[in-house]
Structures are given as structure tokens and as C-alpha cells.
Short mmCIF file of C-alpha atoms in Angstrom, two decimals:
data_model
loop_
_atom_site.label_atom_id
_atom_site.label_comp_id
_atom_site.label_asym_id
_atom_site.label_seq_id
_atom_site.Cartn_x
_atom_site.Cartn_y
_atom_site.Cartn_z
CA UNK A 387 -52.33 -14.74 -21.41
CA UNK A 388 -51.85 -15.45 -17.63
CA UNK A 389 -52.97 -11.85 -16.88
CA UNK A 390 -55.96 -12.45 -19.14
CA UNK A 391 -56.71 -15.97 -17.43
CA UNK A 392 -56.56 -14.05 -14.12
CA UNK A 393 -59.16 -11.07 -14.99
CA UNK A 394 -61.65 -13.77 -16.35
CA UNK A 395 -61.71 -15.83 -13.13
CA UNK A 396 -61.78 -12.70 -11.21
CA UNK A 397 -64.80 -11.42 -13.00
CA UNK A 398 -66.53 -14.92 -12.82
CA UNK A 399 -65.77 -14.73 -8.82
CA UNK A 400 -67.52 -11.49 -8.37
CA UNK A 401 -70.45 -12.36 -10.25
CA UNK A 402 -70.86 -15.24 -8.05
CA UNK A 403 -70.74 -18.90 -7.97
CA UNK A 404 -70.42 -20.51 -11.59
CA UNK A 405 -72.24 -23.82 -12.46
CA UNK A 406 -70.65 -26.37 -14.27
CA UNK A 407 -71.74 -25.26 -17.73
CA UNK A 408 -69.79 -22.21 -17.15
CA UNK A 409 -66.83 -24.18 -15.35
CA UNK A 410 -66.65 -26.07 -18.63
CA UNK A 411 -66.71 -23.08 -20.96
CA UNK A 412 -64.11 -21.60 -18.96
CA UNK A 413 -61.52 -24.57 -19.45
CA UNK A 414 -62.40 -24.48 -23.35
CA UNK A 415 -61.09 -20.90 -23.42
CA UNK A 416 -58.04 -21.60 -21.52
CA UNK A 417 -57.34 -24.53 -23.85
CA UNK A 418 -58.09 -22.61 -26.89
CA UNK A 419 -55.87 -19.71 -25.59
CA UNK A 420 -52.81 -21.82 -25.04
CA UNK A 421 -53.34 -23.68 -28.24
CA UNK A 422 -53.20 -20.05 -30.34
CA UNK A 423 -50.07 -18.72 -28.23
CA UNK A 424 -48.38 -22.13 -28.91
CA UNK A 425 -49.22 -21.78 -32.68
CA UNK A 426 -48.00 -17.76 -32.64
CA UNK A 427 -44.85 -18.95 -30.90
CA UNK A 428 -44.13 -21.97 -33.62
CA UNK A 429 -44.97 -19.95 -36.58
CA UNK A 430 -42.20 -17.57 -34.97
CA UNK A 431 -39.64 -20.07 -34.77
CA UNK A 432 -40.34 -21.12 -38.30
CA UNK A 433 -40.16 -17.66 -39.73
CA UNK A 434 -36.92 -17.16 -37.91
CA UNK A 435 -35.25 -20.37 -39.16
CA UNK A 436 -36.23 -19.65 -42.60
CA UNK A 437 -34.83 -16.22 -42.75
CA UNK A 438 -31.66 -18.05 -41.00
CA UNK A 439 -31.59 -20.45 -43.46
CA UNK A 440 -31.91 -17.87 -46.56
CA UNK A 441 -29.29 -16.05 -45.08
CA UNK A 442 -26.57 -18.76 -44.90
CA UNK A 443 -26.06 -19.08 -48.90
CA UNK A 444 -25.09 -15.32 -48.87
CA UNK A 445 -23.02 -15.55 -45.84
CA UNK A 446 -21.35 -18.67 -47.67
CA UNK A 447 -20.77 -17.13 -50.85
CA UNK A 448 -19.50 -13.83 -48.83
CA UNK A 449 -17.01 -16.28 -47.52
CA UNK A 450 -15.66 -17.75 -50.29
CA UNK A 451 -15.18 -14.35 -52.27
CA UNK A 452 -13.18 -13.46 -49.23
CA UNK A 453 -11.12 -16.45 -49.45
CA UNK A 454 -10.36 -16.77 -52.90
CA UNK A 455 -9.45 -12.60 -52.86
CA UNK A 456 -6.99 -13.44 -49.68
CA UNK A 457 -5.55 -16.41 -51.41
CA UNK A 458 -5.03 -14.36 -54.69
CA UNK A 459 -3.23 -11.38 -52.58
CA UNK A 460 -0.87 -14.05 -50.44
CA UNK A 461 0.08 -15.86 -53.95
CA UNK A 462 -0.10 -13.17 -56.39
CA UNK A 463 0.44 -9.80 -54.86
CA UNK A 464 2.65 -10.50 -51.83
CA UNK A 465 6.05 -11.08 -53.93
CA UNK A 466 7.81 -8.10 -55.56
CA UNK A 467 8.91 -10.66 -58.06
CA UNK A 468 5.23 -11.10 -59.48
CA UNK A 469 5.58 -7.84 -61.07
CA UNK A 470 7.11 -10.09 -64.06
CA UNK A 471 4.09 -12.13 -64.59
CA UNK A 472 2.47 -10.06 -67.02
CA UNK A 473 5.10 -10.54 -69.54
CA UNK A 474 3.86 -13.87 -70.00
CA UNK A 475 0.32 -13.16 -71.30
CA UNK A 476 2.36 -10.39 -73.42
CA UNK A 477 4.44 -13.04 -74.95
CA UNK A 478 1.45 -15.07 -76.02
CA UNK A 479 0.01 -11.32 -77.68
CA UNK A 480 2.96 -10.74 -79.36
CA UNK A 481 3.26 -14.42 -80.74
CA UNK A 482 -0.35 -14.13 -82.38
CA UNK A 483 -0.01 -10.31 -83.59
CA UNK A 484 3.63 -10.13 -84.96
CA UNK A 485 5.43 -13.80 -84.44
CA UNK A 486 8.77 -11.87 -83.85
CA UNK A 487 10.51 -15.06 -82.16
CA UNK A 488 13.45 -13.09 -80.35
CA UNK A 489 10.53 -10.76 -78.47
CA UNK A 490 8.74 -13.95 -77.85
CA UNK A 491 11.38 -15.77 -76.37
CA UNK A 492 12.84 -13.00 -74.25
CA UNK A 493 9.12 -12.34 -72.60
CA UNK A 494 8.59 -16.01 -72.20
CA UNK A 495 11.84 -16.51 -70.09
CA UNK A 496 10.24 -13.30 -67.84
CA UNK A 497 7.19 -14.26 -67.69
CA UNK A 498 8.13 -17.99 -66.49
CA UNK A 499 10.88 -16.24 -64.04
CA UNK A 500 8.12 -15.47 -61.09
CA UNK A 501 6.30 -18.75 -62.06
CA UNK A 502 9.32 -20.89 -61.29
CA UNK A 503 9.33 -19.13 -57.70
CA UNK A 504 5.60 -19.37 -57.13
CA UNK A 505 5.72 -23.00 -57.86
CA UNK A 506 8.34 -23.66 -54.88
CA UNK A 507 5.87 -21.40 -52.82
CA UNK A 508 2.89 -23.80 -53.42
CA UNK A 509 4.79 -26.70 -53.13
CA UNK A 510 6.20 -25.38 -49.54
CA UNK A 511 2.79 -24.58 -48.48
CA UNK A 512 1.58 -28.01 -49.25
CA UNK A 513 4.34 -29.49 -47.22
CA UNK A 514 2.77 -28.01 -44.25
CA UNK A 515 -0.08 -30.59 -44.27
CA UNK A 516 1.75 -33.81 -45.82
CA UNK A 517 4.34 -33.94 -43.22
CA UNK A 518 8.10 -33.89 -43.45
CA UNK A 519 8.49 -37.29 -45.46
CA UNK A 520 6.00 -36.56 -48.39
CA UNK A 521 6.61 -32.75 -47.88
CA UNK A 522 10.39 -33.65 -48.98
CA UNK A 523 9.10 -35.86 -51.58
CA UNK A 524 7.23 -32.87 -53.18
CA UNK A 525 10.02 -30.50 -52.62
CA UNK A 526 12.36 -32.98 -54.52
CA UNK A 527 10.18 -33.50 -57.07
CA UNK A 528 9.27 -30.08 -57.90
CA UNK A 529 12.34 -28.27 -57.17
CA UNK A 530 13.58 -28.07 -60.72
CA UNK A 531 10.18 -28.69 -62.40
CA UNK A 532 10.61 -25.50 -64.71
CA UNK A 533 13.83 -26.87 -66.08
CA UNK A 534 12.12 -30.68 -66.48
CA UNK A 535 9.02 -29.09 -68.06
CA UNK A 536 10.88 -27.28 -70.57
CA UNK A 537 12.90 -30.29 -71.57
CA UNK A 538 9.91 -32.50 -72.07
CA UNK A 539 8.27 -29.69 -74.39
CA UNK A 540 12.19 -29.53 -76.39
CA UNK A 541 12.22 -33.70 -76.12
CA UNK A 542 8.84 -33.45 -78.10
CA UNK A 543 10.28 -31.30 -80.63
CA UNK A 544 13.21 -33.32 -81.33
CA UNK A 545 15.47 -30.83 -79.70
CA UNK A 546 17.64 -33.41 -77.94
CA UNK A 547 21.29 -31.21 -78.00
CA UNK A 548 18.87 -28.35 -76.33
CA UNK A 549 17.81 -30.63 -73.51
CA UNK A 550 21.26 -31.52 -72.73
CA UNK A 551 22.80 -28.13 -72.75
CA UNK A 552 20.02 -26.90 -70.81
CA UNK A 553 20.50 -29.37 -68.13
CA UNK A 554 24.23 -29.55 -68.29
CA UNK A 555 24.23 -25.44 -68.17
CA UNK A 556 21.69 -25.67 -64.82
CA UNK A 557 24.17 -28.00 -63.07
CA UNK A 558 27.17 -25.48 -63.72
CA UNK A 559 25.78 -22.63 -63.22
CA UNK A 560 24.56 -23.54 -59.81
CA UNK A 561 28.19 -25.05 -59.08
CA UNK A 562 29.96 -22.04 -60.20
CA UNK A 563 28.07 -18.92 -60.47
CA UNK A 564 25.87 -19.15 -57.70
CA UNK A 565 28.31 -21.18 -55.46
CA UNK A 566 31.27 -18.56 -56.30
CA UNK A 567 28.78 -15.47 -55.69
CA UNK A 568 27.44 -16.73 -52.34
CA UNK A 569 30.96 -17.10 -51.03
CA UNK A 570 32.35 -13.91 -52.61
CA UNK A 571 29.47 -11.79 -51.22
CA UNK A 572 29.63 -13.47 -47.87
CA UNK A 573 33.02 -12.88 -47.52
CA UNK A 574 32.70 -9.14 -48.21
CA UNK A 575 30.10 -8.86 -45.98
CA UNK A 576 31.83 -11.07 -43.25
CA UNK A 577 35.19 -10.23 -44.09
CA UNK A 578 36.46 -10.20 -40.31
CA UNK A 579 35.90 -13.73 -39.57
CA UNK A 580 35.83 -16.88 -41.14
CA UNK A 581 32.49 -18.50 -42.31
CA UNK A 582 32.13 -22.07 -42.04
CA UNK A 583 29.74 -25.07 -43.45
CA UNK A 584 28.45 -28.29 -42.74
CA UNK A 585 30.88 -30.69 -44.12
CA UNK A 586 28.88 -33.53 -44.36
CA UNK A 587 25.98 -32.66 -46.17
CA UNK A 588 28.39 -31.14 -48.91
CA UNK A 589 30.41 -34.54 -48.83
CA UNK A 590 27.32 -36.58 -49.68
CA UNK A 591 25.74 -34.34 -52.30
CA UNK A 592 29.90 -34.17 -54.02
CA UNK A 593 29.53 -38.12 -53.86
CA UNK A 594 26.60 -38.24 -55.48
CA UNK A 595 27.52 -35.59 -58.42
CA UNK A 596 30.65 -37.90 -58.78
CA UNK A 597 28.12 -40.95 -59.55
CA UNK A 598 26.26 -38.79 -61.87
CA UNK A 599 29.43 -37.54 -64.06
CA UNK A 600 30.46 -41.31 -64.00
CA UNK A 601 27.15 -42.12 -65.63
CA UNK A 602 27.59 -39.29 -67.90
CA UNK A 603 31.47 -40.34 -68.89
CA UNK A 604 30.99 -43.53 -69.71
CA UNK A 605 28.79 -43.01 -73.02
CA UNK A 606 30.86 -40.49 -74.01
CA UNK A 607 33.92 -42.36 -73.87
CA UNK A 608 32.27 -45.66 -75.54
CA UNK A 609 31.63 -43.18 -78.30
CA UNK A 610 34.80 -41.28 -78.85
CA UNK A 611 36.76 -44.78 -78.72
CA UNK A 612 34.90 -46.44 -81.49
CA UNK A 613 34.77 -49.72 -78.96
CA UNK A 614 30.64 -49.95 -79.66
CA UNK A 615 29.92 -53.28 -81.10
CA UNK A 616 26.86 -51.75 -82.19
CA UNK A 617 27.41 -48.30 -83.81
CA UNK A 618 25.08 -45.68 -81.94
CA UNK A 619 23.19 -48.50 -80.08
CA UNK A 620 25.35 -49.55 -77.61
CA UNK A 621 26.02 -46.14 -76.43
CA UNK A 622 22.01 -45.43 -76.29
CA UNK A 623 21.45 -48.78 -74.48
CA UNK A 624 24.41 -47.98 -71.96
CA UNK A 625 22.68 -44.60 -71.28
CA UNK A 626 19.34 -45.80 -70.73
CA UNK A 627 20.67 -48.52 -68.26
CA UNK A 628 22.87 -45.72 -66.26
CA UNK A 629 19.57 -43.74 -65.85
CA UNK A 630 17.72 -46.29 -64.51
CA UNK A 631 20.44 -47.27 -61.76
CA UNK A 632 20.84 -43.65 -61.25
CA UNK A 633 17.06 -42.92 -60.62
CA UNK A 634 17.27 -45.81 -58.25
CA UNK A 635 20.46 -44.32 -56.11
CA UNK A 636 18.43 -41.37 -56.04
CA UNK A 637 15.54 -42.72 -54.90
CA UNK A 638 17.32 -44.62 -52.15
CA UNK A 639 19.36 -41.11 -51.27
CA UNK A 640 15.98 -39.50 -50.57
CA UNK A 641 14.56 -42.65 -48.40
CA UNK A 642 18.11 -42.29 -46.54
CA UNK A 643 17.66 -38.71 -45.85
CA UNK A 644 13.65 -38.75 -45.09
CA UNK A 645 14.17 -42.05 -42.85
CA UNK A 646 17.47 -42.28 -41.41
CA UNK A 647 18.64 -38.71 -40.82
CA UNK A 648 16.14 -36.67 -39.52
CA UNK A 649 18.24 -35.39 -36.94
CA UNK A 650 20.83 -33.74 -39.33
CA UNK A 651 18.36 -30.98 -40.41
CA UNK A 652 18.20 -29.38 -37.09
CA UNK A 653 20.19 -26.31 -36.27
CA UNK A 654 23.46 -26.77 -34.22
CA UNK A 655 23.77 -24.17 -31.31
CA UNK A 656 27.27 -23.01 -30.18
CA UNK A 657 27.75 -25.78 -27.69
CA UNK A 658 27.06 -28.72 -30.84
CA UNK A 659 24.09 -29.52 -29.34
CA UNK A 660 20.70 -29.47 -31.73
CA UNK A 661 18.52 -26.73 -31.15
CA UNK A 662 14.61 -27.51 -32.30
CA UNK A 663 13.47 -24.66 -31.04
CA UNK A 664 14.89 -21.82 -33.08
CA UNK A 665 14.49 -23.69 -36.55
CA UNK A 666 10.59 -23.37 -37.09
CA UNK A 667 9.89 -20.90 -34.66
CA UNK A 668 6.31 -19.11 -35.76
CA UNK A 669 6.08 -20.87 -39.13
CA UNK A 670 2.48 -21.79 -40.40
CA UNK A 671 0.68 -22.20 -43.61
CA UNK A 672 -0.23 -19.21 -45.15
CA UNK A 673 -2.74 -20.59 -47.34
CA UNK A 674 -4.92 -24.38 -47.12
CA UNK A 675 -4.20 -27.74 -48.48
CA UNK A 676 -6.78 -27.20 -51.14
CA UNK A 677 -5.52 -23.50 -52.34
CA UNK A 678 -2.24 -25.00 -52.58
CA UNK A 679 -2.98 -27.79 -54.72
CA UNK A 680 -4.88 -25.50 -56.67
CA UNK A 681 -2.12 -22.91 -57.21
CA UNK A 682 0.56 -25.71 -57.86
CA UNK A 683 -1.80 -27.05 -60.95
CA UNK A 684 -2.34 -23.50 -61.89
CA UNK A 685 1.39 -22.66 -61.82
CA UNK A 686 2.45 -25.67 -63.57
CA UNK A 687 -0.02 -25.22 -66.43
CA UNK A 688 1.04 -21.65 -66.65
CA UNK A 689 4.82 -22.75 -66.99
CA UNK A 690 3.92 -25.64 -69.30
CA UNK A 691 2.13 -23.05 -71.94
CA UNK A 692 5.23 -20.81 -71.54
CA UNK A 693 7.33 -23.53 -72.00
CA UNK A 694 6.04 -24.61 -75.33
CA UNK A 695 6.12 -20.69 -76.74
CA UNK A 696 9.87 -20.88 -75.48
CA UNK A 697 10.60 -23.70 -77.26
CA UNK A 698 9.11 -22.77 -80.33
CA UNK A 699 11.11 -19.64 -80.34
CA UNK A 700 14.53 -20.82 -79.38
CA UNK A 701 16.06 -21.20 -83.12
CA UNK A 702 14.26 -17.94 -84.31
CA UNK A 703 15.55 -16.19 -81.36
CA UNK A 704 19.11 -17.71 -82.32
CA UNK A 705 18.47 -16.28 -85.73
CA UNK A 706 17.32 -13.31 -84.95
CA UNK A 707 19.98 -12.22 -82.40
CA UNK A 708 22.82 -14.17 -83.92
CA UNK A 709 23.32 -15.98 -81.14
CA UNK A 710 24.55 -19.46 -80.92
CA UNK A 711 21.80 -22.04 -79.47
CA UNK A 712 24.32 -23.49 -77.33
CA UNK A 713 24.70 -20.01 -75.40
CA UNK A 714 21.14 -19.63 -74.96
CA UNK A 715 20.73 -23.34 -73.73
CA UNK A 716 23.78 -23.11 -71.24
CA UNK A 717 23.73 -19.53 -70.15
CA UNK A 718 20.17 -18.00 -70.57
CA UNK A 719 17.74 -20.78 -70.11
CA UNK A 720 19.12 -22.07 -66.41
CA UNK A 721 20.11 -18.68 -65.11
CA UNK A 722 16.62 -17.10 -65.93
CA UNK A 723 14.74 -20.31 -64.80
CA UNK A 724 16.59 -20.63 -61.40
CA UNK A 725 17.14 -16.40 -61.04
CA UNK A 726 14.67 -16.62 -57.60
CA UNK A 727 16.92 -19.42 -56.19
CA UNK A 728 20.06 -17.80 -57.20
CA UNK A 729 19.50 -14.21 -55.64
CA UNK A 730 18.21 -16.03 -52.18
CA UNK A 731 21.30 -18.05 -52.18
CA UNK A 732 23.48 -15.11 -52.43
CA UNK A 733 20.97 -13.21 -49.58
CA UNK A 734 21.75 -16.17 -47.63
CA UNK A 735 25.48 -16.21 -47.89
CA UNK A 736 25.57 -12.70 -46.67
CA UNK A 737 23.49 -13.43 -43.60
CA UNK A 738 26.11 -16.10 -42.41
CA UNK A 739 24.19 -18.76 -43.70
CA UNK A 740 26.53 -20.78 -45.78
CA UNK A 741 24.74 -24.35 -45.34
CA UNK A 742 21.52 -23.28 -47.03
CA UNK A 743 23.65 -21.80 -50.04
CA UNK A 744 25.46 -24.95 -50.17
CA UNK A 745 22.27 -26.57 -50.13
CA UNK A 746 20.91 -24.79 -53.00
CA UNK A 747 23.85 -24.78 -55.34
CA UNK A 748 25.55 -28.53 -54.49
CA UNK A 749 21.89 -29.69 -53.44
CA UNK A 750 20.06 -28.29 -56.77
CA UNK A 751 22.92 -29.66 -58.88
CA UNK A 752 22.76 -33.14 -57.20
CA UNK A 753 19.08 -33.04 -58.16
CA UNK A 754 19.66 -32.23 -61.73
CA UNK A 755 22.11 -34.62 -62.62
CA UNK A 756 20.60 -37.74 -60.44
CA UNK A 757 17.01 -37.03 -61.15
CA UNK A 758 16.56 -34.38 -64.20
CA UNK A 759 19.18 -35.51 -66.56
CA UNK A 760 18.00 -39.64 -66.11
CA UNK A 761 14.09 -38.69 -65.84
CA UNK A 762 14.78 -36.82 -69.35
CA UNK A 763 16.32 -40.06 -70.86
CA UNK A 764 13.38 -42.22 -69.92
CA UNK A 765 10.86 -39.81 -70.83
CA UNK A 766 12.75 -39.80 -74.53
CA UNK A 767 12.84 -43.66 -74.57
CA UNK A 768 8.81 -43.75 -73.82
CA UNK A 769 8.54 -40.79 -76.38
CA UNK A 770 10.83 -42.74 -78.96
CA UNK A 771 13.74 -40.12 -78.81
CA UNK A 772 17.22 -41.15 -78.83
CA UNK A 773 18.05 -39.06 -76.06
CA UNK A 774 21.46 -40.47 -74.47
CA UNK A 775 23.89 -39.41 -71.89
CA UNK A 776 26.67 -38.58 -74.32
CA UNK A 777 27.11 -34.65 -73.89
CA UNK A 778 30.13 -34.64 -76.23
CA UNK A 779 33.63 -34.69 -75.24
CA UNK A 780 34.34 -30.81 -74.21
CA UNK A 781 31.08 -30.52 -72.00
CA UNK A 782 31.65 -33.86 -70.23
CA UNK A 783 35.43 -33.09 -69.83
CA UNK A 784 34.04 -29.38 -68.33
CA UNK A 785 31.33 -31.41 -65.74
CA UNK A 786 33.95 -33.61 -64.57
CA UNK A 787 36.60 -30.91 -63.90
CA UNK A 788 33.94 -28.84 -61.99
CA UNK A 789 32.34 -31.63 -59.66
CA UNK A 790 36.16 -32.65 -59.00
CA UNK A 791 37.29 -28.84 -58.06
CA UNK A 792 33.91 -28.46 -55.71
CA UNK A 793 34.35 -31.86 -54.21
CA UNK A 794 37.72 -31.11 -53.47
CA UNK A 795 36.53 -27.83 -51.94
CA UNK A 796 33.78 -28.99 -49.80
CA UNK A 797 35.77 -31.78 -48.67
CA UNK A 798 38.22 -29.38 -47.17
CA UNK A 799 35.74 -28.01 -44.81
CA UNK A 800 36.16 -26.86 -41.09
CA UNK A 801 35.28 -29.87 -39.30
CA UNK A 802 37.03 -28.32 -36.16
CA UNK A 803 34.88 -25.27 -36.44
CA UNK A 804 31.43 -27.24 -36.84
CA UNK A 805 30.62 -26.55 -33.66
CA UNK A 806 30.60 -23.07 -33.62
CA UNK A 807 28.16 -22.37 -36.08
CA UNK A 808 24.55 -22.93 -36.81
CA UNK A 809 24.39 -25.53 -39.40
CA UNK A 810 21.55 -26.58 -41.53
CA UNK A 811 21.87 -29.85 -43.44
CA UNK A 812 19.27 -29.17 -46.29
CA UNK A 813 17.69 -32.57 -48.26
CA UNK A 814 17.72 -30.57 -51.60
CA UNK A 815 17.50 -27.58 -53.52
CA UNK A 816 14.08 -27.30 -52.56
CA UNK A 817 14.02 -28.50 -49.19
CA UNK A 818 11.58 -27.26 -46.66
CA UNK A 819 13.88 -24.78 -44.94
CA UNK A 820 15.11 -23.22 -47.62
CA UNK A 821 11.87 -22.65 -49.02
CA UNK A 822 10.35 -21.21 -46.12
CA UNK A 823 13.22 -18.81 -45.68
CA UNK A 824 13.74 -17.22 -48.85
CA UNK A 825 10.22 -15.64 -49.37
CA UNK A 826 11.32 -13.18 -46.50
CA UNK A 827 14.15 -11.97 -49.23
CA UNK A 828 11.49 -11.10 -51.93
CA UNK A 829 8.77 -9.84 -49.45
CA UNK A 830 10.77 -7.08 -48.47
#
């Protein structure tokens, strides 16, 4: 535009002096040229803006697809245990086609196993965004969600005895099988040294276990001594009252550990000082907060669906396999439901991290006894089911002896050697540290 203007002026100068009319025409041409250039520039900018704005939805959809693919890859395909996930839909398919209760029960058990582990993973990821207090409460709530979901469906079906035996089996398997295997395997690996653990955490959990056993003992004693004033009613009333007290005590225990004892959960170095640098070196969330909530809802819903099939086929599987329901409830349901946590607890003991193993075994038993069992009593109360704390004489005596043995064992911890170990005190079975560390075992 400037070049054309200079050429036009030069031509007029060469032709001679211009009159006023010629100068006016020249000004009009210059103004017209400027307006045309401005319109061209504006139209070009508008076209570029339209093209860019038109390309945004395409890029946004691509980012959404990539995010969904990355989330599925992280949650579903990053764990070898998830190879058992197809057994869940297979159980539903077998139920629809053949109604073979034995196979449906077995396939449902296998399908629930990876879902229980992924439920803990989603809870762990959500805890990154909620802070330590809310994260600890989430871990405490969803730590044994699988057992609670199965128990709720069993209560809905009126299978009160299955609920009692499955919860009892969870406590016994954690305190006897898991803890015993952890000490045995750890002793095989470190047979030339003495493995030590934090006494304080074990003593607190053992005290809560004794309190829970006391709550279970009173209704059984009341029943078998025939001292009830109203047959059947006094026992149920005492169970419901004891359950409310146990839930309040467990809530106070959580508040105490989350608010007052934050420093307990920091590793202790060789000199006995707490070392916060090595506790969570490079821990970062692998999925976003929204993804964690979505996966938490998906896993919970899928576990609920499979639990419904599982509960409906327990009696049929017992008849098909000629296996007592008590064996299925006490042995199979607890072991399969917590297989991932049991295996990781043994691996931690083999890595000389006995405090984590104790947190898995004793912490999980504490949570079930102080929260799971009273919660089921209250839920049964709301459903109109007469769920009580009378676990029969033999089962109650077995639990009492087990807790006493573990309590005396943990109370005899090596206090003088505590300064020489990296002690990790855990909130419960599903505390943040355990959930973040166990992932490495299954991803190997």
C-alpha cells in the first residue's frame, strides 16, 4: 500500500503541479486504500479465529479420549491380579445359562478378588487430594468394604449366621494365618538377624481387640447362662447397645490417631529420630480426583453385583461341593476377599518391614471387630433383622483365645531394639502408607 501511494504521488509530481481537485481525489483514493486494507486484515483475522475455534472441540475430544485411555490403562492393565477380572462377567454368564451354583460361586469369588484390591487403589488415589485426615477416614471406611458389602447382601437374604462366620473368619485369618505366615516367611529370609517391630501400635490395636471381644463375650455369656429376663430380647438389646458403644469407641480411636498422633506414622531412623524425607519420596497421584471418584463408584457397584450372585449361590455351592456353609463362611470368603492384602503383608515381612505387616494383620482385625461387626448389627437393626453379637460359645472362645495370644505376643515386643529399626506405625488395614507401598508388589 505504501509503495502504490509513493508511485502515485511521484507520477503526479512528474506531470506538474496539482490543483485542489486533484489533491482531493488523491486523498480519497488514499483513504479508500486504507479502508480496504483494514477490511482485508479484519477478514483474515476473523477467518483464522473461526478456524481455530472450530478446531478446539476436535482437540478437546482427543484429549478426553487420551485421558480415558490412560486412566483405564493405569487402573485396569497395570496390575497382574486384574487378569482375574473376566471371571466376574463369566460368573453372570454361567448363572444365566446353566444356573450351576457351584461354578457361579467359584467364579464370583475369583472376580471379586481383583476388584477388592482396585477398590483400595482408588481410595488411595483419592486420599492424595483430600489430605491426611479425610484420607485416613476414607481408607478406614473402604478398607474392608468387600466384606461389608457381602455381609449386607447376606443380611438382606436373612443369612445372619453367614454374616457372623464370615466376619469372624476375617479376624481369625488376619491374626493367625496372615500374621503367622508373615513372621515365618520373614524369618526364612532374615534368619541371621532378629526382626523387630513397633510395640506401641500393636499394643493399642490389641487393646481395641480385647474391647471388641468383651462386647462379643457378654451376649454369649448371657445366652448360655440363661440369665435373661426376656428370652431372646435381652440378648438382642445388649448386642445393639454394645454395637453403638463400639462404634463410638472406634470413632474416638480414629480421631485420636488422625489428630493427636501424626508423628507416629513417620519412619524412625537408626538414631531414633523421625525421618520424614524417606517416608514418601516420589509419591504422586496416578489419576485425578474425578477419576478416583468414578473408579471408586464403578468398583463398588461391580463388587455389589457380584456379591449378590455370591450370596445367592452359597447354599447351592455347599450342597454341590458337599462342604459345610461354616467352612465357606469362615475360610473361603475371608481368604479370597483379602487375598491381595494377605500376599502383600507377607511380602512386606520378607522385606524386613514387620510394622507394615502388623498394620495389615492386627489393624484389619481391629477394624472388622470394632467397626465391621457393630456396623452389621446396626444395619440389621435398620433392616428388621435380628443380628446380634452372640457368635455361639465355641466361636467366641476361639476368638477370645486368639486375641489373648496375639496381645501377649505383641506386648512382649522389643522396646530396647526399637531405636534400631525403621518403624512404620499404621492407622489401619488400609492406611495410606500400606496402600501406596503394596502396589509395587503386584506391578512387578
